[in-house]
mmCIF file of C-alpha atoms in Angstrom:
data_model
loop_
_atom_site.group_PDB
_atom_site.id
_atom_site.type_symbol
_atom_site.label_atom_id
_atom_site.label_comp_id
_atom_site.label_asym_id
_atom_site.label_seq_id
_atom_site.Cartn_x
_atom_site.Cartn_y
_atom_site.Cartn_z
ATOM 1 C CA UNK A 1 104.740 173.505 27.232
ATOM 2 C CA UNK A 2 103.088 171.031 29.590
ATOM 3 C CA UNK A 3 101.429 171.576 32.485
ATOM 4 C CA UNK A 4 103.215 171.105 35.825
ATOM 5 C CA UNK A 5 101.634 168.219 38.680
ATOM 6 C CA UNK A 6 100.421 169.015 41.715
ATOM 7 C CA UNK A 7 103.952 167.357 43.106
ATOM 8 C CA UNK A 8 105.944 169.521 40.601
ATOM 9 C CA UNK A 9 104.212 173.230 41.698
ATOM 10 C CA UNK A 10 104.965 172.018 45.237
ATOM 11 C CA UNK A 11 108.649 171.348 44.709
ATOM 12 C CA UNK A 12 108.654 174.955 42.496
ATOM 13 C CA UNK A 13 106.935 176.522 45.332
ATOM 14 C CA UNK A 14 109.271 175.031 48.096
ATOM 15 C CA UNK A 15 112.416 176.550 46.425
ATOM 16 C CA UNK A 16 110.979 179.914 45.529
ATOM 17 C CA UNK A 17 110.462 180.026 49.426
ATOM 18 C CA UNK A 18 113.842 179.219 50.197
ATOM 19 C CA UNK A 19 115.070 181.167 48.135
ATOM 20 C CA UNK A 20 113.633 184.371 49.313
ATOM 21 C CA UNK A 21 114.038 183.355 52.800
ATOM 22 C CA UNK A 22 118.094 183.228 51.953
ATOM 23 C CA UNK A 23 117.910 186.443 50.059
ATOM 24 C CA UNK A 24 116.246 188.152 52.742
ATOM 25 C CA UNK A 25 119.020 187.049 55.407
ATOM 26 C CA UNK A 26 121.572 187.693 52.915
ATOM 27 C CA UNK A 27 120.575 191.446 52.476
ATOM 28 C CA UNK A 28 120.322 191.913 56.247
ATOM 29 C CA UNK A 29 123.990 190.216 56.383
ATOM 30 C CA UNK A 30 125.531 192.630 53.924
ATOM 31 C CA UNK A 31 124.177 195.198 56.013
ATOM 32 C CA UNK A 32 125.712 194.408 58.996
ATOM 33 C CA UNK A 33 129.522 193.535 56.967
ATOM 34 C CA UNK A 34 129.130 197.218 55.775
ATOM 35 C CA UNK A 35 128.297 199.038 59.115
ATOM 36 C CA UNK A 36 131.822 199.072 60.517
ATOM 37 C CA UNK A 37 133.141 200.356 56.902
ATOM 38 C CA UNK A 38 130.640 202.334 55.335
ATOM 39 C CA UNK A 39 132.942 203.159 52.551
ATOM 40 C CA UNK A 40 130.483 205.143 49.591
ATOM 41 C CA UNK A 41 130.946 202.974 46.697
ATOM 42 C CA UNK A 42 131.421 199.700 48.624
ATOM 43 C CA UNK A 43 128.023 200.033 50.378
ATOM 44 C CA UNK A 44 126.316 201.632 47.207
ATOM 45 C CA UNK A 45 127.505 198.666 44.470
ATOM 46 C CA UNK A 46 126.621 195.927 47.484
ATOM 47 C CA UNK A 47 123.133 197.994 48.101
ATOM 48 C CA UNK A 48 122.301 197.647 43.906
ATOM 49 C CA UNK A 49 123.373 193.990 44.084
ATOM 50 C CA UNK A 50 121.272 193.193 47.102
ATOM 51 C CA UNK A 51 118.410 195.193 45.493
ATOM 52 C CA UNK A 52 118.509 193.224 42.168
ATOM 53 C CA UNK A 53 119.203 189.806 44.090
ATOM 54 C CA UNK A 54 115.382 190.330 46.316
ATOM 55 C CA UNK A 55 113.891 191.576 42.867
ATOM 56 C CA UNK A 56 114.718 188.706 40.877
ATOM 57 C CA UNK A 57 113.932 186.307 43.448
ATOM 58 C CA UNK A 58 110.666 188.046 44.189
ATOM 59 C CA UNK A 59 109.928 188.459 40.752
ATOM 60 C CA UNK A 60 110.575 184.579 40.209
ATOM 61 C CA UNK A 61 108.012 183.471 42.568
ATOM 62 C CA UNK A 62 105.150 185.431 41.496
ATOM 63 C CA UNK A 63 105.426 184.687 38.005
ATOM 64 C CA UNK A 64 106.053 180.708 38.834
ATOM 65 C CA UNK A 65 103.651 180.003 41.484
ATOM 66 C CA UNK A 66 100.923 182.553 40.722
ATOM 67 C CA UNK A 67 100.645 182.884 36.769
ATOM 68 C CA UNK A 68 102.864 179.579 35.405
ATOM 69 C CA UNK A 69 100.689 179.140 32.749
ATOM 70 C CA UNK A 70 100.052 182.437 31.562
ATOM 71 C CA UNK A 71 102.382 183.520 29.106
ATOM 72 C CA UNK A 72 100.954 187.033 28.252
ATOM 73 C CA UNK A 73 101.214 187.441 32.293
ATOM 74 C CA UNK A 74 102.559 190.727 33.104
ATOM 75 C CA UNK A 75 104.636 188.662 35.812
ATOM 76 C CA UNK A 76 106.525 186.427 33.042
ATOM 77 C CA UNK A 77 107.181 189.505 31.689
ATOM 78 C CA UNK A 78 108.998 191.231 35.476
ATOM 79 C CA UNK A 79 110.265 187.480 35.929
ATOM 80 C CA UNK A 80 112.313 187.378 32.334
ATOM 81 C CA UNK A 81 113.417 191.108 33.429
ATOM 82 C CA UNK A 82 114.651 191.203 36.550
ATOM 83 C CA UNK A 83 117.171 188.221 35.279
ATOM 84 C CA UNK A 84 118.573 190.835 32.810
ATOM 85 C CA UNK A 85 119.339 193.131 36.191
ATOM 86 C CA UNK A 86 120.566 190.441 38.452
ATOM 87 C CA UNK A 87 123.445 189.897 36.543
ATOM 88 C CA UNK A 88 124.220 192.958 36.000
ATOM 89 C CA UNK A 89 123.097 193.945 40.008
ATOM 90 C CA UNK A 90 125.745 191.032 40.445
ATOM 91 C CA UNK A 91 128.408 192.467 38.175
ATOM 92 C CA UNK A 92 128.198 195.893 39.819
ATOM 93 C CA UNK A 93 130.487 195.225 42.956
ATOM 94 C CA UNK A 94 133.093 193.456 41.334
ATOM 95 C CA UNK A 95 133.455 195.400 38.158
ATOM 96 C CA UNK A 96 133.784 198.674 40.790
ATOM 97 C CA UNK A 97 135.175 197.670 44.114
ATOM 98 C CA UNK A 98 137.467 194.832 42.361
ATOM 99 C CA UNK A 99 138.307 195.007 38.830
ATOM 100 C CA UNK A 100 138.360 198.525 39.613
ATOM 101 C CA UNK A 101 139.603 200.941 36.876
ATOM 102 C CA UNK A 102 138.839 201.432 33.200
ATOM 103 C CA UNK A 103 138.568 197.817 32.848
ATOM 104 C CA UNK A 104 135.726 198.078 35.570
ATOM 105 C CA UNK A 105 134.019 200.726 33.931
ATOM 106 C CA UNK A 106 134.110 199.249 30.743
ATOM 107 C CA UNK A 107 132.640 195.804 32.127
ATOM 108 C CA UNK A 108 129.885 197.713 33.793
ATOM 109 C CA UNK A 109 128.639 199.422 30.982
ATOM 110 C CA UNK A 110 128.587 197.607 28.561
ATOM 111 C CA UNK A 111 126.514 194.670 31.179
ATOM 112 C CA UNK A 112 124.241 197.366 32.353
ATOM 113 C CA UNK A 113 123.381 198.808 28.704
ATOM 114 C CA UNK A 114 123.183 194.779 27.440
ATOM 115 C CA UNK A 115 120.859 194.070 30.293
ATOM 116 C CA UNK A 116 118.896 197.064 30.448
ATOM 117 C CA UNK A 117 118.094 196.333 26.643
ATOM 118 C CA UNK A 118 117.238 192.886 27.764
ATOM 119 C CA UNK A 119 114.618 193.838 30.264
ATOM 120 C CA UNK A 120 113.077 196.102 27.974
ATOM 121 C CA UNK A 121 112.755 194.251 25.084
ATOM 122 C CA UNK A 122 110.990 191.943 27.679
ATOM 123 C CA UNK A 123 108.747 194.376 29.272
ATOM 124 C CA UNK A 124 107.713 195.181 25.937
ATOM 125 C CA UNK A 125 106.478 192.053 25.333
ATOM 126 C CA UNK A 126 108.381 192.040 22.274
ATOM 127 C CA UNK A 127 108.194 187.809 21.419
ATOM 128 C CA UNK A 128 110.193 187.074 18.545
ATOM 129 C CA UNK A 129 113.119 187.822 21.081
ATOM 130 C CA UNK A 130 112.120 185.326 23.350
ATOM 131 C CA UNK A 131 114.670 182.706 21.742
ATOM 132 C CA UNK A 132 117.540 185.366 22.576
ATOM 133 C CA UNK A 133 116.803 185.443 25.765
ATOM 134 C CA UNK A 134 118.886 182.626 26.756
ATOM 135 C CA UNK A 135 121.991 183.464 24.674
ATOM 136 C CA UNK A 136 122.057 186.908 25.510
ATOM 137 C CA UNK A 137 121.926 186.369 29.330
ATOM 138 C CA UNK A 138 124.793 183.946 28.658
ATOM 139 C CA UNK A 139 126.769 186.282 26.803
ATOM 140 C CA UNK A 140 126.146 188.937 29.578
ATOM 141 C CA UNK A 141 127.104 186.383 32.086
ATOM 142 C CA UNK A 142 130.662 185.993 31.080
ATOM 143 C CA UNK A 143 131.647 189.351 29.632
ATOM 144 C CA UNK A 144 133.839 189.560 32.525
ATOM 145 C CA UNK A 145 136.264 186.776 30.810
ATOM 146 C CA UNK A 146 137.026 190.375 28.883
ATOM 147 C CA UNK A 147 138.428 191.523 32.269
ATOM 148 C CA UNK A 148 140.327 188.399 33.684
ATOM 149 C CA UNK A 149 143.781 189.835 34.221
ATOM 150 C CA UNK A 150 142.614 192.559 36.382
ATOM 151 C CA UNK A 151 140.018 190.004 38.063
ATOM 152 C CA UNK A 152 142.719 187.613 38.886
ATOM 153 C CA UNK A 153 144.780 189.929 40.434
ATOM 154 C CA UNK A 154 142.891 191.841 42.359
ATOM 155 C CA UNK A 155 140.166 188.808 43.554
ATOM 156 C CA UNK A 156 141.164 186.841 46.329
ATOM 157 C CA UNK A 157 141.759 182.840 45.321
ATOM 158 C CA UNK A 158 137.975 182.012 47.373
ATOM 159 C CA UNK A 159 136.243 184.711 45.580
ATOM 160 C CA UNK A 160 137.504 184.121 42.474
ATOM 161 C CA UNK A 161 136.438 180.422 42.293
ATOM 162 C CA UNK A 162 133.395 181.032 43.972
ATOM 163 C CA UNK A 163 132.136 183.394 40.876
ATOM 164 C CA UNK A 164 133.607 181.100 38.338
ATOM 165 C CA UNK A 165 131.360 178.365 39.959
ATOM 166 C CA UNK A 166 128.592 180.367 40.255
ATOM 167 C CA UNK A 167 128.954 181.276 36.328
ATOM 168 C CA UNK A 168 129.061 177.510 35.669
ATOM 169 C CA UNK A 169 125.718 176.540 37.659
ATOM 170 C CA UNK A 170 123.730 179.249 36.089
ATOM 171 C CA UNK A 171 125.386 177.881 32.393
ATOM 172 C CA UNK A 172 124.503 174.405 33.008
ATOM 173 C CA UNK A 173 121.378 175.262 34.461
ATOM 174 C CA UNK A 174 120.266 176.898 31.123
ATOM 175 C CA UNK A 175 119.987 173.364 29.848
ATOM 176 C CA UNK A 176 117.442 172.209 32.399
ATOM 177 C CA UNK A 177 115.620 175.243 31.814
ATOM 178 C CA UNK A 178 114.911 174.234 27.935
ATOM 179 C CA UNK A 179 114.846 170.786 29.034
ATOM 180 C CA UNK A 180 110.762 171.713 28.983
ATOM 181 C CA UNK A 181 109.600 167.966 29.002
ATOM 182 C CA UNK A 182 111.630 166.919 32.241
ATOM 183 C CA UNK A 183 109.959 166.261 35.284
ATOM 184 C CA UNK A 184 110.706 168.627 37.888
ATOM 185 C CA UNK A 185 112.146 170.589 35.232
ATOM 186 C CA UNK A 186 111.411 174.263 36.916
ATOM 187 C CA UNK A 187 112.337 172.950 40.261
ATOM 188 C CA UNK A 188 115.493 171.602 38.842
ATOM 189 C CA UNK A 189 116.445 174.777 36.887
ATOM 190 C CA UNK A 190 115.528 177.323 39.848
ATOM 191 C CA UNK A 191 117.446 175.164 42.094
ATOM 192 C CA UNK A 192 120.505 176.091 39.854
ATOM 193 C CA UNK A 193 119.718 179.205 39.914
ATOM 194 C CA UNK A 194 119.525 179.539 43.988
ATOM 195 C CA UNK A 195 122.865 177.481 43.908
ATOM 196 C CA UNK A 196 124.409 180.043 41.691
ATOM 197 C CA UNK A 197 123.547 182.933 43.870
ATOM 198 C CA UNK A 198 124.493 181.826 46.877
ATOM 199 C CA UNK A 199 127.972 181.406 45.381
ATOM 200 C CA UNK A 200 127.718 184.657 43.885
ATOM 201 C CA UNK A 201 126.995 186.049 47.294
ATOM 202 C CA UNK A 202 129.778 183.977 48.818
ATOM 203 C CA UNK A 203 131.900 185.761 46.251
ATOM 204 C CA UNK A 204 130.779 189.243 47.078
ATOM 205 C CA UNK A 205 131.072 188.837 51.108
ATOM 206 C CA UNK A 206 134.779 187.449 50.723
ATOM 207 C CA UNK A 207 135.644 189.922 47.845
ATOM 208 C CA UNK A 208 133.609 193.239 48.643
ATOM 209 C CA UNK A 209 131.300 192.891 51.836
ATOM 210 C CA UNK A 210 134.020 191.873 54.174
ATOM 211 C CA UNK A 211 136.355 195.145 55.896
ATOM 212 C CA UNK A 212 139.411 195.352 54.168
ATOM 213 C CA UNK A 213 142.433 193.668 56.180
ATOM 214 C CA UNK A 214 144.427 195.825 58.329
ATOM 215 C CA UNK A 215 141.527 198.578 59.443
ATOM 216 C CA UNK A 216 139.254 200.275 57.465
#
């Protein structure tokens, strides 16, 4: 792997900032959508999205502006996890508070036992996985097509589209992330990801955050 420029950290930096600075406002947001409704299992599957979402993104920017280059890094190591939990910290509200159901419990474990596999094998520091990394986060990523006729009914036409898009930045982000030799290649592929989220959270305000139409 080369070594980023001086130009390229910046750029790295700059959207790792961003990016926390927009999670941070989007947790305080969810907070105030779920005052007026403070429905159990609305608030706690938003709460363990919101929680996953701050600990990827803080994750991401210590590993990528403070140990880049260090591969044995304890931080690549929290970095590679936390993406195993933020999809499944994503999945949570919609596979409770809209799939809803069996279907919704079956989605949610099986994402939560795939991901908390995931993280540990990375924690471990268990290499020869590394090249599954990728796949496997993929393959987490769209178990919900498993759950689609329950997802299209009960997901409103916005929310819907919104996590489909999401699903497609973070897939055709994957590609700049291998893309190693680009310039601006980390930039590039954690601008995806921040892209992603934000329709992700889009998603979850419309679908789940929001009080439910006609009182609480």
């Amino acid at each position: 792997m080369r070594d980023q420029t001086s130009a390229e950290r910046i750029a790295d930096g700059a959207v790792h900032v961003i990016g926390i600075g927009l999670g941070l406002a989007a947790t305080i947001a969810l907070m105030i959508l779920l005052f007026p409704n403070p429905e159990a299992g609305r608030v706690a599957s938003v709460m363990i999205y919101a929680a996953c979402l701050m600990l990827m993104l803080v994750c991401s920017a210590l590993y990528n502006v403070l140990a880049k280059n260090n591969h044995d890094s304890i931080f690549r190591r929290l970095d590679h996890a936390a993406i195993f939990l933020m999809i499944a910290g994503t999945y949570t509200p919609f596979a409770t508070m809209v799939i809803g159901g069996w279907p919704g419990g079956v989605v949610l474990t099986v994402v939560w036992i795939g991901a908390l596999i995931g993280a540990t094998l990375k924690l471990i520091r268990l290499k020869r996985f590394d090249k599954l990394t990728v796949p496997l986060c993929l393959a987490l990523g769209w178990v919900i097509v498993f759950a689609y006729k329950p997802l299209i009914t009960n997901a409103s036409n916005l929310g819907f589209w919104l996590l489909i898009a999401g699903g497609l930045l973070y897939s055709v982000g994957t590609m700049f992330y291998a893309w190693k030799s680009l310039p601006f290649q980390n930039a590039i592929w954690h601008g995806f990801v921040l892209a992603a989220a934000i329709c992700h959270f889009g998603a979850i305000v419309t679908d789940v955050a929001l009080p439910p139409l006609g009182g609480a």
